[in-house]
């Protein structure tokens, strides 16, 4: 279990992240409200600034993934 000091440190980092990347935070908030169903595909790509190489992956959401996502939502008080 995290102590209060660790939680406040994480909150500070989140506040900075939210200010730096407001569109991504809007996306996360939107997706947190949407029902993610089994079979939904999530795609992710990463490209470093000094590289031409882009790494991509995706995953198809399973029933156990949904349970995991719901547990995370419940732990931060969002349903």
Short mmCIF file of N, CA and C in Angstrom, two decimals:
data_model
loop_
_atom_site.label_atom_id
_atom_site.label_comp_id
_atom_site.label_asym_id
_atom_site.label_seq_id
_atom_site.Cartn_x
_atom_site.Cartn_y
_atom_site.Cartn_z
N UNK A 1 0.84 -1.18 0.00
CA UNK A 1 0.00 0.00 0.00
C UNK A 1 0.89 1.25 0.00
N UNK A 2 0.50 2.24 -0.79
CA UNK A 2 1.28 3.48 -0.88
C UNK A 2 0.99 4.39 0.31
N UNK A 3 2.02 5.10 0.71
CA UNK A 3 1.79 6.07 1.77
C UNK A 3 1.38 7.41 1.15
N UNK A 4 0.96 8.31 1.99
CA UNK A 4 0.46 9.61 1.53
C UNK A 4 1.50 10.38 0.74
N UNK A 5 2.74 10.35 1.20
CA UNK A 5 3.82 11.08 0.52
C UNK A 5 4.01 10.56 -0.91
N UNK A 6 3.96 9.25 -1.10
CA UNK A 6 4.10 8.68 -2.44
C UNK A 6 2.92 9.08 -3.32
N UNK A 7 1.73 9.06 -2.76
CA UNK A 7 0.55 9.46 -3.52
C UNK A 7 0.63 10.91 -3.96
N UNK A 8 1.11 11.79 -3.09
CA UNK A 8 1.23 13.20 -3.43
C UNK A 8 2.29 13.41 -4.52
N UNK A 9 3.36 12.63 -4.48
CA UNK A 9 4.40 12.72 -5.49
C UNK A 9 3.84 12.30 -6.86
N UNK A 10 3.08 11.21 -6.86
CA UNK A 10 2.45 10.75 -8.11
C UNK A 10 1.47 11.80 -8.62
N UNK A 11 0.69 12.40 -7.71
CA UNK A 11 -0.26 13.43 -8.12
C UNK A 11 0.47 14.61 -8.77
N UNK A 12 1.60 15.00 -8.20
CA UNK A 12 2.38 16.09 -8.77
C UNK A 12 2.86 15.76 -10.18
N UNK A 13 3.32 14.54 -10.36
CA UNK A 13 3.75 14.11 -11.70
C UNK A 13 2.56 14.09 -12.67
N UNK A 14 1.42 13.61 -12.19
CA UNK A 14 0.22 13.57 -13.04
C UNK A 14 -0.20 14.98 -13.44
N UNK A 15 -0.16 15.92 -12.49
CA UNK A 15 -0.54 17.30 -12.79
C UNK A 15 0.36 17.89 -13.88
N UNK A 16 1.67 17.64 -13.78
CA UNK A 16 2.61 18.13 -14.79
C UNK A 16 2.32 17.46 -16.13
N UNK A 17 2.14 16.15 -16.13
CA UNK A 17 1.84 15.40 -17.35
C UNK A 17 0.56 15.94 -18.01
N UNK A 18 -0.47 16.19 -17.20
CA UNK A 18 -1.75 16.70 -17.71
C UNK A 18 -1.60 18.06 -18.37
N UNK A 19 -0.77 18.91 -17.80
CA UNK A 19 -0.54 20.24 -18.38
C UNK A 19 0.27 20.16 -19.67
N UNK A 20 1.20 19.22 -19.72
CA UNK A 20 2.06 19.07 -20.88
C UNK A 20 1.35 18.37 -22.04
N UNK A 21 0.43 17.47 -21.73
CA UNK A 21 -0.23 16.64 -22.75
C UNK A 21 -1.75 16.66 -22.59
N UNK A 22 -2.38 17.83 -22.68
CA UNK A 22 -3.82 17.91 -22.41
C UNK A 22 -4.68 17.09 -23.37
N UNK A 23 -4.30 16.97 -24.63
CA UNK A 23 -5.11 16.19 -25.57
C UNK A 23 -5.09 14.71 -25.24
N UNK A 24 -3.93 14.21 -24.79
CA UNK A 24 -3.85 12.81 -24.41
C UNK A 24 -4.70 12.54 -23.17
N UNK A 25 -4.71 13.46 -22.24
CA UNK A 25 -5.53 13.31 -21.04
C UNK A 25 -7.01 13.33 -21.41
N UNK A 26 -7.41 14.19 -22.34
CA UNK A 26 -8.80 14.20 -22.82
C UNK A 26 -9.15 12.86 -23.43
N UNK A 27 -8.23 12.29 -24.21
CA UNK A 27 -8.43 10.98 -24.81
C UNK A 27 -8.63 9.91 -23.72
N UNK A 28 -7.76 9.92 -22.70
CA UNK A 28 -7.89 8.95 -21.62
C UNK A 28 -9.21 9.10 -20.89
N UNK A 29 -9.62 10.33 -20.62
CA UNK A 29 -10.89 10.57 -19.94
C UNK A 29 -12.07 10.09 -20.78
N UNK A 30 -12.00 10.34 -22.08
CA UNK A 30 -13.07 9.88 -22.98
C UNK A 30 -13.14 8.35 -22.96
N UNK A 31 -11.99 7.69 -23.08
CA UNK A 31 -11.97 6.23 -23.11
C UNK A 31 -12.38 5.63 -21.77
N UNK A 32 -12.12 6.33 -20.68
CA UNK A 32 -12.53 5.83 -19.37
C UNK A 32 -14.05 5.79 -19.23
N UNK A 33 -14.73 6.65 -19.99
CA UNK A 33 -16.20 6.71 -19.94
C UNK A 33 -16.85 5.73 -20.92
N UNK A 34 -16.09 5.33 -21.94
CA UNK A 34 -16.61 4.43 -22.96
C UNK A 34 -16.51 2.98 -22.48
N UNK A 35 -17.47 2.18 -22.88
CA UNK A 35 -17.42 0.75 -22.55
C UNK A 35 -16.50 0.07 -23.56
N UNK A 36 -15.46 -0.56 -23.05
CA UNK A 36 -14.55 -1.32 -23.90
C UNK A 36 -15.05 -2.76 -23.91
N UNK A 37 -15.30 -3.26 -25.09
CA UNK A 37 -15.88 -4.60 -25.23
C UNK A 37 -14.83 -5.61 -25.68
N UNK A 38 -15.11 -6.87 -25.41
CA UNK A 38 -14.25 -7.95 -25.88
C UNK A 38 -14.13 -7.86 -27.40
N UNK A 39 -12.92 -8.00 -27.90
CA UNK A 39 -12.68 -7.90 -29.34
C UNK A 39 -12.22 -6.52 -29.78
N UNK A 40 -12.35 -5.51 -28.91
CA UNK A 40 -11.84 -4.17 -29.22
C UNK A 40 -10.33 -4.27 -29.42
N UNK A 41 -9.81 -3.57 -30.43
CA UNK A 41 -8.38 -3.60 -30.71
C UNK A 41 -7.77 -2.27 -30.28
N UNK A 42 -6.71 -2.36 -29.48
CA UNK A 42 -5.95 -1.18 -29.07
C UNK A 42 -4.60 -1.24 -29.77
N UNK A 43 -4.26 -0.18 -30.50
CA UNK A 43 -2.99 -0.11 -31.23
C UNK A 43 -2.10 0.95 -30.59
N UNK A 44 -0.81 0.65 -30.52
CA UNK A 44 0.15 1.56 -29.93
C UNK A 44 1.37 1.62 -30.85
N UNK A 45 1.90 2.83 -31.04
CA UNK A 45 3.15 2.98 -31.79
C UNK A 45 4.06 3.94 -31.04
N UNK A 46 5.37 3.69 -31.14
CA UNK A 46 6.37 4.53 -30.48
C UNK A 46 7.46 4.83 -31.50
N UNK A 47 7.80 6.12 -31.61
CA UNK A 47 8.88 6.55 -32.49
C UNK A 47 9.73 7.56 -31.72
N UNK A 48 10.99 7.19 -31.52
CA UNK A 48 11.90 8.10 -30.82
C UNK A 48 12.28 9.25 -31.73
N UNK A 49 12.56 10.41 -31.15
CA UNK A 49 12.80 11.61 -31.94
C UNK A 49 14.04 11.51 -32.83
N UNK A 50 15.03 10.74 -32.44
CA UNK A 50 16.27 10.65 -33.22
C UNK A 50 16.36 9.36 -34.04
N UNK A 51 15.21 8.77 -34.35
CA UNK A 51 15.22 7.50 -35.06
C UNK A 51 14.14 7.47 -36.13
N UNK A 52 14.42 6.77 -37.19
CA UNK A 52 13.41 6.55 -38.23
C UNK A 52 12.54 5.34 -37.90
N UNK A 53 13.02 4.52 -36.97
CA UNK A 53 12.34 3.29 -36.61
C UNK A 53 11.10 3.58 -35.76
N UNK A 54 9.99 2.98 -36.13
CA UNK A 54 8.75 3.09 -35.36
C UNK A 54 8.33 1.68 -34.97
N UNK A 55 8.08 1.49 -33.69
CA UNK A 55 7.66 0.18 -33.19
C UNK A 55 6.16 0.24 -32.96
N UNK A 56 5.45 -0.75 -33.50
CA UNK A 56 4.00 -0.79 -33.40
C UNK A 56 3.56 -2.14 -32.85
N UNK A 57 2.47 -2.12 -32.12
CA UNK A 57 1.85 -3.35 -31.65
C UNK A 57 0.36 -3.10 -31.45
N UNK A 58 -0.38 -4.16 -31.29
CA UNK A 58 -1.79 -4.02 -30.96
C UNK A 58 -2.22 -5.22 -30.14
N UNK A 59 -3.35 -5.08 -29.50
CA UNK A 59 -3.89 -6.19 -28.74
C UNK A 59 -5.40 -6.20 -28.88
N UNK A 60 -5.93 -7.38 -28.90
CA UNK A 60 -7.38 -7.57 -28.96
C UNK A 60 -7.85 -7.85 -27.54
N UNK A 61 -8.75 -7.03 -27.06
CA UNK A 61 -9.20 -7.11 -25.67
C UNK A 61 -9.95 -8.41 -25.42
N UNK A 62 -9.58 -9.07 -24.31
CA UNK A 62 -10.24 -10.31 -23.89
C UNK A 62 -11.09 -10.04 -22.65
N UNK A 63 -11.84 -11.03 -22.25
CA UNK A 63 -12.68 -10.91 -21.04
C UNK A 63 -11.83 -10.62 -19.81
N UNK A 64 -10.66 -11.27 -19.69
CA UNK A 64 -9.80 -11.02 -18.54
C UNK A 64 -9.20 -9.61 -18.57
N UNK A 65 -8.96 -9.07 -19.78
CA UNK A 65 -8.49 -7.69 -19.90
C UNK A 65 -9.54 -6.72 -19.38
N UNK A 66 -10.79 -6.99 -19.70
CA UNK A 66 -11.89 -6.13 -19.24
C UNK A 66 -11.94 -6.12 -17.72
N UNK A 67 -11.79 -7.29 -17.10
CA UNK A 67 -11.77 -7.36 -15.63
C UNK A 67 -10.62 -6.54 -15.06
N UNK A 68 -9.46 -6.61 -15.71
CA UNK A 68 -8.29 -5.83 -15.28
C UNK A 68 -8.55 -4.34 -15.40
N UNK A 69 -9.11 -3.91 -16.54
CA UNK A 69 -9.42 -2.49 -16.77
C UNK A 69 -10.42 -1.99 -15.73
N UNK A 70 -11.45 -2.78 -15.45
CA UNK A 70 -12.45 -2.39 -14.45
C UNK A 70 -11.83 -2.27 -13.07
N UNK A 71 -10.90 -3.18 -12.73
CA UNK A 71 -10.23 -3.11 -11.43
C UNK A 71 -9.42 -1.82 -11.32
N UNK A 72 -8.75 -1.43 -12.40
CA UNK A 72 -7.99 -0.18 -12.38
C UNK A 72 -8.94 1.01 -12.22
N UNK A 73 -10.03 1.02 -12.98
CA UNK A 73 -11.00 2.12 -12.88
C UNK A 73 -11.52 2.22 -11.44
N UNK A 74 -11.86 1.09 -10.85
CA UNK A 74 -12.40 1.09 -9.49
C UNK A 74 -11.38 1.56 -8.47
N UNK A 75 -10.10 1.27 -8.72
CA UNK A 75 -9.07 1.67 -7.76
C UNK A 75 -8.84 3.19 -7.76
N UNK A 76 -9.19 3.85 -8.87
CA UNK A 76 -9.05 5.30 -8.91
C UNK A 76 -10.41 6.00 -8.82
N UNK A 77 -11.45 5.24 -8.51
CA UNK A 77 -12.76 5.83 -8.25
C UNK A 77 -13.56 6.20 -9.47
N UNK A 78 -13.27 5.62 -10.64
CA UNK A 78 -14.02 5.92 -11.85
C UNK A 78 -14.68 4.66 -12.36
N UNK A 79 -15.98 4.74 -12.60
CA UNK A 79 -16.71 3.62 -13.18
C UNK A 79 -17.29 4.00 -14.49
#
